[in-house]
PDB file of C-alpha atoms in Angstrom:
ATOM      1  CA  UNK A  21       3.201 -17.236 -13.072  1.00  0.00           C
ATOM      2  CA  UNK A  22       3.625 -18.040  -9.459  1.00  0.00           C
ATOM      3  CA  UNK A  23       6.805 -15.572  -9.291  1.00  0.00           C
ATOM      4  CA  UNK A  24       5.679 -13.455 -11.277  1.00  0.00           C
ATOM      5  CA  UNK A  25       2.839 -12.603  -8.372  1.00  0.00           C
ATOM      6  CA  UNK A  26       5.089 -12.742  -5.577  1.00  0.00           C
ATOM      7  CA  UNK A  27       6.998 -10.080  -7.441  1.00  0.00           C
ATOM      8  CA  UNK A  28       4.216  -7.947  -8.055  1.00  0.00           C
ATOM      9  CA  UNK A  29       2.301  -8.491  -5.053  1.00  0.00           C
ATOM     10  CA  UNK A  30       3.694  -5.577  -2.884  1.00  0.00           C
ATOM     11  CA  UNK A  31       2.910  -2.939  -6.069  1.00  0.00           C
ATOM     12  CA  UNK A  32      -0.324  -2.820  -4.494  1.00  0.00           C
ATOM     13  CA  UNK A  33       0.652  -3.097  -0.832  1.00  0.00           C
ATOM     14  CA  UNK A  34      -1.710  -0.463   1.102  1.00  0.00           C
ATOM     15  CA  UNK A  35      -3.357  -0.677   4.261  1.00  0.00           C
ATOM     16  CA  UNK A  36      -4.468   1.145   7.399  1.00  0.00           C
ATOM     17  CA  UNK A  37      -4.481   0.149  11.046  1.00  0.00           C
ATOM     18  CA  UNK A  38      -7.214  -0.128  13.531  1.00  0.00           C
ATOM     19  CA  UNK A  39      -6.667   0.716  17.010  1.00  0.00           C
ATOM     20  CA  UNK A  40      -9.619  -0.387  19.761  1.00  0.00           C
ATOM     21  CA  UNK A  41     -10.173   2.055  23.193  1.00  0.00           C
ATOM     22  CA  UNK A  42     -12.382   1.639  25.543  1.00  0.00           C
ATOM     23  CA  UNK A  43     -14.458   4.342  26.692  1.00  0.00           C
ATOM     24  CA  UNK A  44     -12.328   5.306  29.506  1.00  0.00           C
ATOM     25  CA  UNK A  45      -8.885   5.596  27.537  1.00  0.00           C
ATOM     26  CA  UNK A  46      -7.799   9.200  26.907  1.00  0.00           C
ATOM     27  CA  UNK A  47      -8.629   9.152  22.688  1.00  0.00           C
ATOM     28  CA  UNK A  48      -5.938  11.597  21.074  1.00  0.00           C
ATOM     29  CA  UNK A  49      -7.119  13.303  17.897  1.00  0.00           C
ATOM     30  CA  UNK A  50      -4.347  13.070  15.097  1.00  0.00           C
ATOM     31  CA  UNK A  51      -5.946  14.596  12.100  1.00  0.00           C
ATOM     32  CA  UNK A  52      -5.479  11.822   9.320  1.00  0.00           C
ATOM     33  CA  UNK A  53      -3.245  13.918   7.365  1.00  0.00           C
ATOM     34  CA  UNK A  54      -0.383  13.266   9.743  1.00  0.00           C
ATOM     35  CA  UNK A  55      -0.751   9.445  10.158  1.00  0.00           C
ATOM     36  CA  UNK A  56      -0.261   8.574   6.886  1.00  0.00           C
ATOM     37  CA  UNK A  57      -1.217   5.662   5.671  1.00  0.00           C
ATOM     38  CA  UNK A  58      -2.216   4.249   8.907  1.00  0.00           C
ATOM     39  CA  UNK A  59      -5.999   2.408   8.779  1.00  0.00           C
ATOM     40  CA  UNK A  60      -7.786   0.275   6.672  1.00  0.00           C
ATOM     41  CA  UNK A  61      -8.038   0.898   3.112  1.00  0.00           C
ATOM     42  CA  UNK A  62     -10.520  -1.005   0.453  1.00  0.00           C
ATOM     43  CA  UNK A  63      -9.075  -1.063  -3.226  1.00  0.00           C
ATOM     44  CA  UNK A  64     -11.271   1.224  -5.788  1.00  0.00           C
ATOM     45  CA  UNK A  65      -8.871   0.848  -8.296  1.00  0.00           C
ATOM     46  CA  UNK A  66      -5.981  -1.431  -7.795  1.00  0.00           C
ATOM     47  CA  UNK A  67      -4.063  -0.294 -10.790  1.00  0.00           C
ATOM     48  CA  UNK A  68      -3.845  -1.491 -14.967  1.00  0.00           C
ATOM     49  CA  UNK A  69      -0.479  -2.988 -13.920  1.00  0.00           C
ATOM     50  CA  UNK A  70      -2.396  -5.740 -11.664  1.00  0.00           C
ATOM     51  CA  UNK A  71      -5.406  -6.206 -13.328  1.00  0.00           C
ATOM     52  CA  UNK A  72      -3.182  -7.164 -15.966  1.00  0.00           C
ATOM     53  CA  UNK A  73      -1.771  -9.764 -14.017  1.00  0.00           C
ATOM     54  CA  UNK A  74      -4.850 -11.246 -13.080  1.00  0.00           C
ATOM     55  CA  UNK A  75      -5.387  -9.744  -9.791  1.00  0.00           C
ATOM     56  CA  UNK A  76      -9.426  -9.141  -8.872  1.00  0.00           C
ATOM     57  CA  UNK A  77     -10.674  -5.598  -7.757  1.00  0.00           C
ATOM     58  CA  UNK A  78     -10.932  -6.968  -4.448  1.00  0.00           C
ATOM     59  CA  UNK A  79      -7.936  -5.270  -2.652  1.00  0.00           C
ATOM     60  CA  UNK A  80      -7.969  -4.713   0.766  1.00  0.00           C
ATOM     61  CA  UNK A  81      -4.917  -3.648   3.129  1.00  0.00           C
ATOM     62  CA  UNK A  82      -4.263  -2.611   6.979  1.00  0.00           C
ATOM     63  CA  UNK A  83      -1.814  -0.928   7.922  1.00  0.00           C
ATOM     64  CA  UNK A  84      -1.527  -0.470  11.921  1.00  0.00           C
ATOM     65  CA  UNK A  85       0.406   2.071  14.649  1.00  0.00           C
ATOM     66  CA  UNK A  86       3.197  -0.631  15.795  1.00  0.00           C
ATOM     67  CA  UNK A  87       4.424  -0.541  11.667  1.00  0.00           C
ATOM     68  CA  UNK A  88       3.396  -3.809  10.807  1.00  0.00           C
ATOM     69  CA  UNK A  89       0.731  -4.264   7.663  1.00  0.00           C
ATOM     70  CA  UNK A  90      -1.937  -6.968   6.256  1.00  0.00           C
ATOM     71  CA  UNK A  91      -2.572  -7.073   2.477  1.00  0.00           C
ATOM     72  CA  UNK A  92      -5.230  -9.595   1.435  1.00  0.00           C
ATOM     73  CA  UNK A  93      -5.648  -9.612  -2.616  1.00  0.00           C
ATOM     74  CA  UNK A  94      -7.098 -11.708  -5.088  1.00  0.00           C
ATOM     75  CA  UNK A  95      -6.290 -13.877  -8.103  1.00  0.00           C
ATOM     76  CA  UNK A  96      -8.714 -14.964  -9.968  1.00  0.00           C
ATOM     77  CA  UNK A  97     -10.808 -15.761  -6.763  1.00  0.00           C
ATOM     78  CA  UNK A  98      -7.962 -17.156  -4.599  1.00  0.00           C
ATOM     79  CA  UNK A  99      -7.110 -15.095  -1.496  1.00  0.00           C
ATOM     80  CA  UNK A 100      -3.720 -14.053  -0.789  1.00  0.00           C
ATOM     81  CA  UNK A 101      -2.364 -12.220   2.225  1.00  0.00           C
ATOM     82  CA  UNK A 102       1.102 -10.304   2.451  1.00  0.00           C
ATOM     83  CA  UNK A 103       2.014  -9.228   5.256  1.00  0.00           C
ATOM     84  CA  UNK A 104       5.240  -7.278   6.674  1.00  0.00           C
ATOM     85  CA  UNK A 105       6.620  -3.964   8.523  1.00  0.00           C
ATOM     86  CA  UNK A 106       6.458  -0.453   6.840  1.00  0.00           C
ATOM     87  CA  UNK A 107       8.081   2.844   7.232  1.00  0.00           C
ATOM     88  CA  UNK A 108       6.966   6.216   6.176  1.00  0.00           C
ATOM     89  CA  UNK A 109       7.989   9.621   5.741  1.00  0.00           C
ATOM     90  CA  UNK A 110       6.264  12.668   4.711  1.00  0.00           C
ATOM     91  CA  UNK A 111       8.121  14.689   2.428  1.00  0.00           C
ATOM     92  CA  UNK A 112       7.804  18.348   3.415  1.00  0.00           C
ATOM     93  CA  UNK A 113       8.820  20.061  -0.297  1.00  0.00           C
ATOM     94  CA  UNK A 114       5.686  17.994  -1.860  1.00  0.00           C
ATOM     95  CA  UNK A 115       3.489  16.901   1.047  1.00  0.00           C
ATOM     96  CA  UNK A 116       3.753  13.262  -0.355  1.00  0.00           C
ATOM     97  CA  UNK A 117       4.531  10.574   1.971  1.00  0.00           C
ATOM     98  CA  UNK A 118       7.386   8.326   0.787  1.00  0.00           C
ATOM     99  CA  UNK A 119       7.037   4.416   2.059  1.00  0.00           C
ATOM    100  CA  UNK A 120       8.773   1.142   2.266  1.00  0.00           C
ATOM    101  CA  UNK A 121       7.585  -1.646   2.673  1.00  0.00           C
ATOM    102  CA  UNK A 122       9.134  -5.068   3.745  1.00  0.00           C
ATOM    103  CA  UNK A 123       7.034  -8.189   3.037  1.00  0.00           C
ATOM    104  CA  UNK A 124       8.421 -11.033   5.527  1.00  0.00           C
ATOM    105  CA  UNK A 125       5.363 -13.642   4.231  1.00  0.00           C
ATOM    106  CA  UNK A 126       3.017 -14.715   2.008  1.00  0.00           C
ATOM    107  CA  UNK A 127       0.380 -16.902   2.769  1.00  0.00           C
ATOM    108  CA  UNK A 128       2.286 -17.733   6.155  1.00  0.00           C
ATOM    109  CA  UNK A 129       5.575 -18.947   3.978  1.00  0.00           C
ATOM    110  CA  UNK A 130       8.832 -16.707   4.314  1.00  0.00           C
ATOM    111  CA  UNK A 131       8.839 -13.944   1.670  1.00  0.00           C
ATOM    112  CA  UNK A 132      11.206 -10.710   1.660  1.00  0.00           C
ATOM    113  CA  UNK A 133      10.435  -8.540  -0.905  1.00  0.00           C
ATOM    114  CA  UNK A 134      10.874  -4.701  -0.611  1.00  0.00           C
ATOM    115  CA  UNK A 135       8.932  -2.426  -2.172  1.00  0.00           C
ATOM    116  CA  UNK A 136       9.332   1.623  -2.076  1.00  0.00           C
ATOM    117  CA  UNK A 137       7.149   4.668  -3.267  1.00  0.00           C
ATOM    118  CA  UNK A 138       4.962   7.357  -2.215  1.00  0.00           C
ATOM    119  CA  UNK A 139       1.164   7.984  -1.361  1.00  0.00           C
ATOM    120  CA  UNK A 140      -0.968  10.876  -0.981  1.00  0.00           C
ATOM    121  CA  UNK A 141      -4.176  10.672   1.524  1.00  0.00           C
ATOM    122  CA  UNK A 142      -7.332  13.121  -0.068  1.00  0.00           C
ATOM    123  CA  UNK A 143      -9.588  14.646   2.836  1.00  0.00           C
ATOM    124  CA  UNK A 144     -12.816  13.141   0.709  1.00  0.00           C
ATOM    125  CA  UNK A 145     -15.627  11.663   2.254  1.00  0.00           C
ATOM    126  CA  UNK A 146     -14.491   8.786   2.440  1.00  0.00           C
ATOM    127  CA  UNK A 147     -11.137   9.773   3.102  1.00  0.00           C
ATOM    128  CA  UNK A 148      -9.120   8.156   0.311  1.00  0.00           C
ATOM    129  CA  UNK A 149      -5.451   7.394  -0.593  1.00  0.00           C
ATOM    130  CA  UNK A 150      -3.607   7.583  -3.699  1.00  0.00           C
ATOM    131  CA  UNK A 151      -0.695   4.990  -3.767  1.00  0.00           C
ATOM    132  CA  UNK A 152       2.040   4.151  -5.998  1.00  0.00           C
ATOM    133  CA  UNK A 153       5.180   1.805  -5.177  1.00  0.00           C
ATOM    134  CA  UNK A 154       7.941  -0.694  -6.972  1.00  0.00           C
ATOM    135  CA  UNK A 155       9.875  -3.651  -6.022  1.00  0.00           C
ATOM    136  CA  UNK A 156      13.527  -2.577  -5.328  1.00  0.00           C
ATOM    137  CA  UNK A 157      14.387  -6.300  -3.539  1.00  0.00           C
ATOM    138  CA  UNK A 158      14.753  -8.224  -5.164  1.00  0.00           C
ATOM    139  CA  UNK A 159      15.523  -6.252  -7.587  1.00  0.00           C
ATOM    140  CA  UNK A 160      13.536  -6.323 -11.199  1.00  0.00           C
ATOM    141  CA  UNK A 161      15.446  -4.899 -14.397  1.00  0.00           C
ATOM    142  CA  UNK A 162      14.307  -1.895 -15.546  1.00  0.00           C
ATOM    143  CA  UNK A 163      11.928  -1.248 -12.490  1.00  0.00           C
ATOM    144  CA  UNK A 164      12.694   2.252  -9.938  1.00  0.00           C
ATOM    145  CA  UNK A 165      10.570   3.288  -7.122  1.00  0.00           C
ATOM    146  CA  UNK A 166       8.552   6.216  -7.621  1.00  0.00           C
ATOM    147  CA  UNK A 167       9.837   9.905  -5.666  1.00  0.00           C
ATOM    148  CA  UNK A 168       7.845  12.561  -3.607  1.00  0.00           C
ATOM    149  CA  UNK A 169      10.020  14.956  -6.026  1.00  0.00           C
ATOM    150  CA  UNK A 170       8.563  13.315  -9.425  1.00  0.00           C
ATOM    151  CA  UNK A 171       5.044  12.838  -8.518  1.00  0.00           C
ATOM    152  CA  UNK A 172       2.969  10.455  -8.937  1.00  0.00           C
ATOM    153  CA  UNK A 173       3.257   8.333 -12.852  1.00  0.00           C
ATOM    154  CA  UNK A 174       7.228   8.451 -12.230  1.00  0.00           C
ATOM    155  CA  UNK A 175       7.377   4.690 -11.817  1.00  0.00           C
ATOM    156  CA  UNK A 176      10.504   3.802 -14.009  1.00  0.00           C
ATOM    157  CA  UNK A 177      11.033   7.337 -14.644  1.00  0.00           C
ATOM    158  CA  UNK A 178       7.815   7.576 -15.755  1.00  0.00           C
ATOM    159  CA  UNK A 179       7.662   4.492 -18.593  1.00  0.00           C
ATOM    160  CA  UNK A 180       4.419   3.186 -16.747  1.00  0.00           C
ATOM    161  CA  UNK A 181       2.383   6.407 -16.722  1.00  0.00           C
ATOM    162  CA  UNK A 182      -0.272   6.448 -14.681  1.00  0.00           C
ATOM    163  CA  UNK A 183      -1.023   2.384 -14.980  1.00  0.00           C
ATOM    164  CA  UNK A 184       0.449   1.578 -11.567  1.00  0.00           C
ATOM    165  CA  UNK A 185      -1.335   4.401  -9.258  1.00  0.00           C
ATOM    166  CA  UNK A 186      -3.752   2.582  -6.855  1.00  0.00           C
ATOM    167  CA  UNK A 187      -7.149   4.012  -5.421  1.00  0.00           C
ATOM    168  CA  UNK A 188      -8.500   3.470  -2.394  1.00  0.00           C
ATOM    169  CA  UNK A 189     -10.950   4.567   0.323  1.00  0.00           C
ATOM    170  CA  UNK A 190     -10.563   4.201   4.199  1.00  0.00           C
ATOM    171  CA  UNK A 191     -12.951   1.675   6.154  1.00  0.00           C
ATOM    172  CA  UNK A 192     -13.671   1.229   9.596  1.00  0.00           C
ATOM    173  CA  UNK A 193     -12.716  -2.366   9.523  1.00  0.00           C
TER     174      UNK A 193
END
């Protein structure tokens, strides 16, 4: 079961980062369309695919400026925290974002696991994020990243449906 987490875990990899100023730092206004999934993001639906494996609804991921990223998720009460470097790209034909995402630990032990996919941020209130992504590394049979060109659902070439999209909402912290 223990693998079987650490290969799931970064399906539901999200976050936002945080960045402090004080009151006499110029503050640049980047609407939150074109920072992507930077922030902090709380889980409102982490996805049938991780329920299933026995993760909690308590999901909650940071993903910061400099590229790096915090996941803390749960398991049946027990806290675990990924954490790694991202990249992301918006794709211009769709207006998805495409990500990957390279976990270097879990729970402060060595871990690489890479995980790709896209995400879509929705100018709610709150502003939320729609996120869907695969392990590619190491590599599971059977299991493809999702595209920008085949929409969200096209985990697998679709197989999954719509059981690993994950919901969440941005927070301030």
């Amino acid at each position: 079961m223990k693998k079987g987490i650490s290969i799931w875990m970064l399906l539901m990899v999200f976050a936002v980062g945080f960045t402090a100023c004080s009151e006499d730092d110029p503050v640049e206004e980047i609407a939150v369309d074109e920072k992507g999934i930077i922030g902090n993001w709380e889980a409102t639906d982490i996805s049938a695919i991780l329920t299933n494996l026995g993760y909690d609804d308590m999901l909650y991921a940071n993903f910061k400026e400099d590229q790096t990223y915090e996941v803390k998720s749960y398991i049946a009460g027990v806290e675990y925290k990924l954490v790694g470097t991202f990249t992301q790209k918006k794709d211009a034909a769709t207006g998805l974002w495409e990500i990957t995402l390279n976990q270097t630990s879990m729970n402060g032990a060595p871990s690489e696991i890479t995980s790709k996919g896209i995400f879509e941020i929705k100018k709610t209130t709150p502003v939320s994020l729609w996120y869907e992504v695969a392990q590619t590394n190491p590599e599971i049979s059977g299991v493809f990243p999702p595209t920008a060109e085949a929409g969200f659902g096209s985990t697998s070439g679709g197989a999954w449906g719509e059981t690993n999209i994950q919901k969440y909402v941005k927070t301030t912290e």
